[in-house]
Amino acid sequence: MSDRRYDPSEIEPRWQAVWESERTWEVPNLPPDEVAAAPPKSYVLEMLPYPSGEPHIGHLKNYAVGDAVAHFRRRTGHRVLHPLGYDAFGLPAENNAIKTGIPPRQATDESIAAFQRAFRAWGLSIDWSREISSHEPGYYRWTQWIFLRLFERGLAYRKESAVNWCPNDQTVLANEQVIDGRCERCGHEVELRQLEQWFFRITAYADRLLDDLETIRWPESVKAQQRNWIGRSSGAEVTFRCEALGIDYPVFTTRPDTLFGATFFVMAPEHPDVMRLAAGTEHEADVRAYVNRALSERAADRGAAEKPKTGVPLGRTVTNPVNGEPLPMYVADYVLMEYGTGAVMGVPAHDERDHAFATAFALPIRPVVAPSGAEASDVSERAFTAHTDDERLINSGRFTGMDAVAGREAIVDWLESRGAGRAAVSYRLRDWLLSRQRYWGCPIPILYCESCGMVPVPDGDLPVLLPEVDDYQPRGRSPLAAADEWLHTRCPRCGGAARRETDTMDTFVDSSWYFLRYCDARNDAAPWDPEVLAQWAPIDQYIGGIEHAILHLLYARFFVKAFADMGLLSVQEPFAALFTQGMILGPDGHKMSKSRGNVISPTPIVERFGADAARCYVLFIGPPDQDAAWSETSLEGVHRFLTRLWRLGDELAQTTARGPAETPENPTGDALELVRKAHWAIDKVTADLDGRFSFNTAIAAIMELVNELYRRRDADSGARRFATATAASLVFPFAPHVGAEVYELLTGDRVWEEPWPAADPAMLVAESFELVCQVNGRVRDRVPAPTGAPREELERLALSSAGVQAHVNGHEVVKVVVVPDKLVNVVAR
RNA sequence: GCGGCGGUGGUGGAACGGUAGACACGACGGACUCAAAAUCCGUUGUCCGCAAGGACGUGAGGGUUCGAAUCCCUCUCGCCGCACCA
């Protein structure tokens, strides 16, 4: 026995130094004419971290998954791009600055240094020559350049509208950043404010964002969330005319077949015409009071579906285009200005909300769709009628009697011929509000000139540097507004006085294109060279948390589609495949949080057990897409496994000569079993890694191989050397240091330079197997049988086995099902 | 309400429609040790039985099948996203 022991603190830095000094994981861009002859590319990417404090356990899992994928692809013959960077702008650094006085730049740089130390200690196989950070002028210069290209195309615009305002963070937020009426960052309740802000026209891409989900390999849940968020519904836009004022009001409806059932008309309190309509009527004062109350109410309260319906008459009517009926107009807060046209037709018989409103205001309820076969007289006059499959129109003038689906089309066609409507599609998706009234972000490259108005900063003047300030406190406007010297400048068009835009960009803008920059990270003439990008795009495997299902993952898709339209790249989707890893919960099964005191930091874990054990553990803990609770004792189990593997390598290295560890010739007995187990493990681990992300079962298979090595200690050393080197080779993607160490101890070679091992099919089958003998589907016996035996022989073996005989006894054998090399099922009655 | 995912031992979890519970943790027993730790070996779904063996078992109920954790239907519970979206 050796008195040496497995010491990750000695092994791990040694291998990290090799990789660092030899720049093992760097991969250069190829000249275009060499790409075709090069090995196939694979772009493996984990979502970039937001550097705040030190990395947490979720980062460890994210990068352990990505690194395993990257290693596996390298060793299966791919040219792998695996870069990393930092999403460095953002609120936490700025809020920290307000609290502690430490400038955001300093805190961010310190945190980046801590992340860099951790990532190196974890032994990640990153191409550090491509490292980027979004707060560096060399990066955000191009964020501004992209903004200007979007601005030129009308995809970035400034508009006043009702926007979400977080009174705590003193800034506006995108729709996507409001969760249950609260600020995603700080949890404070969000208010609606009428403000002029910058938007990206993501809605122009709604259809493509929806349809192209079919072309990418993403988890169904993420695709479903995006579909939901985009919320496409098709129907019709129908025009209702207010004769008294001579104004047409279009409404959107998904149910044009119910047009004859409209008995009233409702507008949102924010609708710009509401006061104009009520002016001069007896309801004017009531309407004003109602609108004021509705506008001041908190969004969360107003949005509650269970809330009783309220509203006020406007004292006007509109004309229903299908039958000329005058419909009374109302203002009511259940109608949303942001969706459709801010006005709806009220069809109480076929819409629950309209039904509740009609009931509250004693308005008529007229059914116009009924199940086929029902007589008009059967249909209740006042009940809300749920939608069913087979329906036809009633009470619908010349459309009466038509099937509801055909009737819908007929009504739309008729409206269209009369100029009173058309087929239309509506979306839930809103444009992306990108401006923030905060300091620590990318400045928006726009100037306001007294004579020229809004002027984009010329490309040659980029970057617009973020100025240093002393006071980061937000006061409803960006702290940049106080940077006088920076603020006042000259108009590039007329040379007159101009003022800079003081809002900064949402950090999601920075992270919507970073994955493109890695491909050409040191280019200072353009954000990237389209030819260089073409050799890497799209990302073959993207890995990150599910919390980005709609924010980052939708914005990045939008950017890439816009870039494709500008001819800047040639793919339609950034992430061909996506893997969303589950969270690591605290030992108590709850989400880790400082307030719960259940946070496990990776740093002491790595110091105590080594990076290999920590990485293996987070992969072994369960299926990587699921949440799992941290368990120290399970971590010790994984550490034990690596220790056992290392000890095998150490012992063999002491007793045998270093050299190639190949499958021995004609092994027998224990040696044969060991060699078979090794090939079985190769086969299993390969299948688990090849697109399956089944790291937990892959590691389990290597554990089985190691266990087999301990059980068959007396096998000859050639077989043991082969099996141990194979275990080291297979464990390398998960535990690169000990994998490299054991492989080198035995063979003298570098495991990452070796091709991924191939299982010999001949070694995957034994000459005999255990035949499972069932009677009526229940196992009654197991007998040895020769592999590849004909069905008749297996049937005979099974029927003559004692267990089957005992259970068939006295019953008639009706049928025998034979599954070759596996089982026989005797059906007896 | 709409959409998505899930329910398997004491625990985390395995299982192309073909031996349910791989692997790991924990527990129990043994070896080594003066002892402990570490390490190594073994047992470990539940129930009946001394044993051989048997019965029961994947949220509930039904169905398809020679055979169902797996496929289909109904229900139930849980998690996630959206939600007065016309």
CSV table of C-alpha atoms in Angstrom, one decimal, chain A residues 84-384:
chain,number,residue,atom,x,y,z
A,84,LEU,CA,-16.4,33.7,-21.5
A,85,GLY,CA,-17.0,37.3,-20.5
A,86,TYR,CA,-18.8,39.6,-18.0
A,87,ASP,CA,-22.1,41.3,-18.1
A,88,ALA,CA,-20.7,44.2,-16.1
A,89,PHE,CA,-23.2,47.1,-16.3
A,90,GLY,CA,-26.2,47.0,-14.0
A,91,LEU,CA,-28.1,48.1,-11.0
A,92,PRO,CA,-26.5,46.1,-8.2
A,93,ALA,CA,-23.1,47.7,-8.6
A,94,GLU,CA,-24.7,51.1,-8.7
A,95,ASN,CA,-26.9,50.5,-5.7
A,96,ASN,CA,-23.8,49.2,-3.9
A,97,ALA,CA,-22.1,52.5,-4.8
A,98,ILE,CA,-24.9,54.5,-3.3
A,99,LYS,CA,-24.7,52.5,-0.1
A,100,THR,CA,-20.9,52.2,0.3
A,101,GLY,CA,-19.5,55.0,-1.8
A,102,ILE,CA,-17.3,52.5,-3.8
A,103,PRO,CA,-17.6,53.5,-7.4
A,104,PRO,CA,-19.4,51.0,-9.6
A,105,ARG,CA,-16.4,50.6,-11.9
A,106,GLN,CA,-14.1,49.7,-9.0
A,107,ALA,CA,-16.6,47.2,-7.4
A,108,THR,CA,-17.2,45.6,-10.8
A,109,ASP,CA,-13.5,45.2,-11.6
A,110,GLU,CA,-12.9,43.7,-8.2
A,111,SER,CA,-15.7,41.3,-8.7
A,112,ILE,CA,-14.5,40.4,-12.2
A,113,ALA,CA,-11.1,39.6,-10.6
A,114,ALA,CA,-12.8,37.3,-8.1
A,115,PHE,CA,-14.7,35.5,-10.9
A,116,GLN,CA,-11.5,35.1,-12.9
A,117,ARG,CA,-9.7,33.5,-9.9
A,118,ALA,CA,-12.6,31.2,-9.4
A,119,PHE,CA,-13.0,30.2,-13.0
A,120,ARG,CA,-9.2,29.3,-13.2
A,121,ALA,CA,-9.4,27.4,-9.9
A,122,TRP,CA,-12.3,25.4,-11.4
A,123,GLY,CA,-10.1,24.4,-14.3
A,124,LEU,CA,-12.6,25.6,-17.0
A,125,SER,CA,-11.4,25.1,-20.6
A,126,ILE,CA,-12.1,28.7,-21.7
A,127,ASP,CA,-10.4,30.5,-24.6
A,128,TRP,CA,-9.4,33.5,-22.5
A,129,SER,CA,-8.0,35.4,-25.5
A,130,ARG,CA,-11.6,36.3,-26.3
A,131,GLU,CA,-12.6,37.5,-22.9
A,132,ILE,CA,-14.8,40.6,-22.9
A,133,SER,CA,-16.7,42.8,-20.5
A,134,SER,CA,-19.7,44.9,-21.4
A,135,HIS,CA,-18.5,47.9,-19.3
A,136,GLU,CA,-15.3,48.4,-21.3
A,137,PRO,CA,-15.4,51.2,-23.9
A,138,GLY,CA,-14.0,48.7,-26.5
A,139,TYR,CA,-17.2,46.7,-26.0
A,140,TYR,CA,-19.9,49.3,-25.4
A,141,ARG,CA,-18.7,51.4,-28.3
A,142,TRP,CA,-20.2,48.6,-30.4
A,143,THR,CA,-23.4,48.5,-28.3
A,144,GLN,CA,-23.8,52.1,-29.2
A,145,TRP,CA,-23.0,51.4,-32.9
A,146,ILE,CA,-25.7,48.7,-32.9
A,147,PHE,CA,-28.1,51.2,-31.3
A,148,LEU,CA,-27.4,53.7,-34.1
A,149,ARG,CA,-28.0,51.0,-36.8
A,150,LEU,CA,-31.4,50.2,-35.2
A,151,PHE,CA,-32.2,53.9,-34.9
A,152,GLU,CA,-31.5,54.4,-38.7
A,153,ARG,CA,-34.0,51.7,-39.5
A,154,GLY,CA,-36.7,53.0,-37.2
A,155,LEU,CA,-36.2,50.0,-34.9
A,156,ALA,CA,-35.1,52.3,-32.1
A,157,TYR,CA,-37.5,55.2,-31.4
A,158,ARG,CA,-38.5,57.6,-28.8
A,159,LYS,CA,-42.2,57.9,-27.7
A,160,GLU,CA,-44.3,59.1,-24.9
A,161,SER,CA,-46.5,56.4,-23.4
A,162,ALA,CA,-47.7,54.9,-20.1
A,163,VAL,CA,-44.6,53.0,-18.9
A,164,ASN,CA,-43.7,51.0,-15.8
A,165,TRP,CA,-41.8,53.1,-13.2
A,166,CYS,CA,-40.1,51.6,-10.2
A,167,PRO,CA,-40.2,54.3,-7.4
A,168,ASN,CA,-37.5,52.5,-5.5
A,169,ASP,CA,-34.9,52.2,-8.2
A,170,GLN,CA,-36.1,55.5,-9.7
A,171,THR,CA,-36.1,54.2,-13.3
A,172,VAL,CA,-38.5,52.9,-15.9
A,173,LEU,CA,-38.6,49.1,-16.6
A,174,ALA,CA,-39.4,46.9,-19.6
A,175,ASN,CA,-42.6,45.0,-19.5
A,176,GLU,CA,-40.5,41.8,-19.2
A,177,GLN,CA,-39.0,43.2,-16.0
A,178,VAL,CA,-42.3,43.6,-14.2
A,179,ILE,CA,-43.2,40.4,-12.3
A,180,ASP,CA,-46.7,40.3,-10.7
A,181,GLY,CA,-46.8,44.1,-10.7
A,182,ARG,CA,-43.4,44.3,-9.0
A,183,CYS,CA,-39.9,45.4,-10.1
A,184,GLU,CA,-37.8,42.3,-11.1
A,185,ARG,CA,-34.8,43.7,-9.3
A,186,CYS,CA,-35.9,45.1,-6.0
A,187,GLY,CA,-39.5,43.8,-5.6
A,188,HIS,CA,-41.0,47.2,-5.1
A,189,GLU,CA,-44.4,47.8,-6.6
A,190,VAL,CA,-44.4,49.3,-10.0
A,191,GLU,CA,-46.3,52.5,-11.0
A,192,LEU,CA,-47.6,53.6,-14.4
A,193,ARG,CA,-46.2,56.9,-15.5
A,194,GLN,CA,-46.7,58.8,-18.7
A,195,LEU,CA,-43.1,59.4,-19.9
A,196,GLU,CA,-41.2,59.8,-23.1
A,197,GLN,CA,-38.8,56.9,-23.4
A,198,TRP,CA,-36.6,54.9,-25.9
A,199,PHE,CA,-38.0,51.7,-27.3
A,200,PHE,CA,-36.8,48.9,-29.6
A,201,ARG,CA,-39.4,47.9,-32.1
A,202,ILE,CA,-39.4,44.2,-31.2
A,203,THR,CA,-43.1,43.9,-32.2
A,204,ALA,CA,-42.1,44.3,-35.8
A,205,TYR,CA,-40.5,40.8,-35.4
A,206,ALA,CA,-43.4,39.2,-33.5
A,207,ASP,CA,-44.3,36.8,-36.3
A,208,ARG,CA,-40.8,35.7,-37.0
A,209,LEU,CA,-40.0,35.3,-33.3
A,210,LEU,CA,-43.0,33.1,-33.0
A,211,ASP,CA,-42.6,31.1,-36.2
A,212,ASP,CA,-38.9,30.5,-36.0
A,213,LEU,CA,-39.3,28.7,-32.6
A,214,GLU,CA,-40.1,25.7,-34.8
A,215,THR,CA,-36.5,25.8,-36.1
A,216,ILE,CA,-34.5,25.6,-32.8
A,217,ARG,CA,-33.9,22.8,-30.4
A,218,TRP,CA,-35.0,24.4,-27.1
A,219,PRO,CA,-36.8,22.9,-24.1
A,220,GLU,CA,-40.6,22.9,-24.7
A,221,SER,CA,-41.2,24.9,-21.6
A,222,VAL,CA,-39.1,27.8,-22.8
A,223,LYS,CA,-40.7,27.8,-26.3
A,224,ALA,CA,-44.1,27.7,-24.6
A,225,GLN,CA,-43.2,30.7,-22.4
A,226,GLN,CA,-42.0,32.7,-25.5
A,227,ARG,CA,-45.2,31.8,-27.4
A,228,ASN,CA,-47.2,32.9,-24.5
A,229,TRP,CA,-45.4,36.1,-24.1
A,230,ILE,CA,-45.7,37.0,-27.8
A,231,GLY,CA,-49.3,36.0,-27.5
A,232,ARG,CA,-50.4,36.1,-31.1
A,233,SER,CA,-54.2,35.9,-31.6
A,234,SER,CA,-55.9,36.2,-34.9
A,235,GLY,CA,-59.3,37.7,-35.5
A,236,ALA,CA,-60.6,40.8,-37.1
A,237,GLU,CA,-60.5,44.6,-36.8
A,238,VAL,CA,-64.0,46.0,-37.0
A,239,THR,CA,-64.9,49.6,-37.4
A,240,PHE,CA,-67.6,51.1,-35.3
A,241,ARG,CA,-68.6,54.7,-36.2
A,242,CYS,CA,-69.7,57.4,-33.8
A,243,GLU,CA,-72.0,59.4,-36.0
A,244,ALA,CA,-72.4,62.3,-33.6
A,245,LEU,CA,-68.7,63.1,-33.8
A,246,GLY,CA,-68.0,61.5,-37.1
A,247,ILE,CA,-65.2,59.4,-35.8
A,248,ASP,CA,-64.5,55.7,-36.7
A,249,TYR,CA,-63.4,53.5,-33.8
A,250,PRO,CA,-61.7,50.2,-34.8
A,251,VAL,CA,-61.8,47.4,-32.3
A,252,PHE,CA,-59.9,44.1,-32.4
A,253,THR,CA,-61.9,40.9,-31.8
A,254,THR,CA,-61.0,37.2,-31.9
A,255,ARG,CA,-64.7,36.4,-32.4
A,256,PRO,CA,-66.0,38.3,-35.4
A,257,ASP,CA,-68.7,35.5,-35.6
A,258,THR,CA,-70.3,37.1,-32.5
A,259,LEU,CA,-70.7,40.6,-34.0
A,260,PHE,CA,-74.5,40.5,-34.0
A,261,GLY,CA,-74.3,39.9,-30.3
A,262,ALA,CA,-72.7,43.2,-29.5
A,263,THR,CA,-74.9,45.2,-27.2
A,264,PHE,CA,-72.5,47.9,-26.0
A,265,PHE,CA,-69.1,49.4,-26.7
A,266,VAL,CA,-66.3,50.1,-24.1
A,267,MET,CA,-63.2,52.3,-24.1
A,268,ALA,CA,-60.2,52.2,-21.9
A,269,PRO,CA,-59.8,55.1,-19.4
A,270,GLU,CA,-56.5,55.9,-21.1
A,271,HIS,CA,-58.1,56.2,-24.5
A,272,PRO,CA,-57.3,59.7,-25.9
A,273,ASP,CA,-60.8,60.3,-27.1
A,274,VAL,CA,-62.7,59.5,-23.9
A,275,MET,CA,-63.0,63.1,-22.6
A,276,ARG,CA,-63.7,64.4,-26.0
A,277,LEU,CA,-66.6,62.0,-26.4
A,278,ALA,CA,-68.1,62.8,-23.0
A,279,ALA,CA,-67.6,66.6,-23.4
A,280,GLY,CA,-70.9,68.3,-23.3
A,281,THR,CA,-72.9,65.3,-22.2
A,282,GLU,CA,-74.6,64.9,-18.8
A,283,HIS,CA,-71.8,62.3,-17.9
A,284,GLU,CA,-68.8,64.6,-18.4
A,285,ALA,CA,-68.0,65.1,-14.7
A,286,ASP,CA,-68.6,61.4,-13.9
A,287,VAL,CA,-66.3,60.4,-16.7
A,288,ARG,CA,-63.6,62.7,-15.6
A,289,ALA,CA,-63.8,61.4,-12.0
A,290,TYR,CA,-63.7,57.8,-13.2
A,291,VAL,CA,-60.8,58.3,-15.5
A,292,ASN,CA,-58.8,60.1,-12.9
A,293,ARG,CA,-59.4,57.3,-10.3
A,294,ALA,CA,-58.5,54.6,-12.8
A,295,LEU,CA,-55.3,56.3,-13.8
A,296,SER,CA,-54.1,56.7,-10.2
A,297,GLU,CA,-54.9,53.1,-9.2
A,298,ARG,CA,-52.1,50.7,-8.9
A,299,ALA,CA,-51.5,48.4,-11.8
A,300,ALA,CA,-51.7,45.3,-9.7
A,301,ASP,CA,-55.1,46.2,-8.2
A,302,ARG,CA,-56.6,47.2,-11.5
A,303,GLY,CA,-55.5,44.0,-13.2
A,304,ALA,CA,-57.3,41.6,-10.8
A,305,ALA,CA,-59.8,39.6,-12.9
A,306,GLU,CA,-62.1,38.9,-9.9
A,307,LYS,CA,-62.6,42.6,-9.4
A,308,PRO,CA,-66.3,43.7,-9.9
A,309,LYS,CA,-66.8,45.5,-13.2
A,310,THR,CA,-67.0,49.2,-13.0
A,311,GLY,CA,-67.5,51.9,-15.6
A,312,VAL,CA,-69.4,55.1,-16.6
A,313,PRO,CA,-71.5,55.8,-19.7
A,314,LEU,CA,-70.1,58.3,-22.2
A,315,GLY,CA,-73.5,59.5,-23.3
A,316,ARG,CA,-72.7,58.6,-27.0
A,317,THR,CA,-73.4,55.7,-29.3
A,318,VAL,CA,-71.5,53.9,-32.1
A,319,THR,CA,-73.1,52.0,-34.9
A,320,ASN,CA,-72.6,48.3,-35.3
A,321,PRO,CA,-71.6,47.9,-38.9
A,322,VAL,CA,-73.3,44.5,-39.4
A,323,ASN,CA,-76.8,45.6,-38.5
A,324,GLY,CA,-76.7,49.4,-38.0
A,325,GLU,CA,-77.7,49.2,-34.4
A,326,PRO,CA,-76.7,52.0,-32.1
A,327,LEU,CA,-74.6,50.7,-29.2
A,328,PRO,CA,-74.2,52.7,-26.0
A,329,MET,CA,-70.6,53.7,-25.3
A,330,TYR,CA,-68.9,53.3,-21.9
A,331,VAL,CA,-65.5,53.9,-20.3
A,332,ALA,CA,-64.4,51.0,-18.1
A,333,ASP,CA,-61.1,50.0,-16.6
A,334,TYR,CA,-61.4,46.4,-17.6
A,335,VAL,CA,-60.4,47.5,-21.1
A,336,LEU,CA,-56.7,47.9,-21.6
A,337,MET,CA,-55.2,50.7,-23.7
A,338,GLU,CA,-52.1,48.6,-24.4
A,339,TYR,CA,-53.8,45.8,-26.1
A,340,GLY,CA,-55.7,45.9,-29.4
A,341,THR,CA,-57.0,49.4,-30.1
A,342,GLY,CA,-58.0,50.4,-26.5
A,343,ALA,CA,-61.6,49.8,-27.2
A,344,VAL,CA,-63.8,46.7,-27.4
A,345,MET,CA,-67.2,45.7,-28.6
A,346,GLY,CA,-69.3,44.2,-25.7
A,347,VAL,CA,-70.7,40.8,-26.5
A,348,PRO,CA,-72.1,39.6,-23.2
A,349,ALA,CA,-73.5,36.3,-24.4
A,350,HIS,CA,-70.1,35.1,-25.5
A,351,ASP,CA,-67.5,36.8,-23.4
A,352,GLU,CA,-67.3,36.4,-19.6
A,353,ARG,CA,-66.0,39.9,-18.9
A,354,ASP,CA,-68.6,41.5,-21.1
A,355,HIS,CA,-71.2,39.3,-19.4
A,356,ALA,CA,-70.2,40.6,-16.0
A,357,PHE,CA,-70.3,44.2,-17.2
A,358,ALA,CA,-73.7,43.7,-18.9
A,359,THR,CA,-75.1,42.2,-15.8
A,360,ALA,CA,-73.8,45.0,-13.6
A,361,PHE,CA,-75.2,47.6,-16.0
A,362,ALA,CA,-78.4,45.8,-16.9
A,363,LEU,CA,-77.5,45.7,-20.6
A,364,PRO,CA,-79.1,43.2,-23.0
A,365,ILE,CA,-77.5,39.8,-23.5
A,366,ARG,CA,-78.1,38.4,-27.0
A,367,PRO,CA,-76.8,34.9,-27.9
A,368,VAL,CA,-75.8,34.6,-31.5
A,369,VAL,CA,-73.9,31.3,-31.5
A,370,ALA,CA,-75.5,28.1,-30.4
A,371,PRO,CA,-74.6,24.4,-30.5
A,372,SER,CA,-75.7,22.8,-33.7
A,373,GLY,CA,-79.2,21.3,-33.3
A,374,ALA,CA,-80.2,23.7,-30.6
A,375,GLU,CA,-83.3,25.8,-31.5
A,376,ALA,CA,-82.9,29.6,-31.1
A,377,SER,CA,-85.7,29.4,-28.5
A,378,ASP,CA,-83.7,26.9,-26.4
A,379,VAL,CA,-80.9,29.4,-25.9
A,380,SER,CA,-81.2,31.3,-22.7
A,381,GLU,CA,-81.6,35.0,-23.1
A,382,ARG,CA,-79.4,35.9,-20.2
A,383,ALA,CA,-76.8,33.2,-19.7
A,384,PHE,CA,-73.2,33.3,-20.8
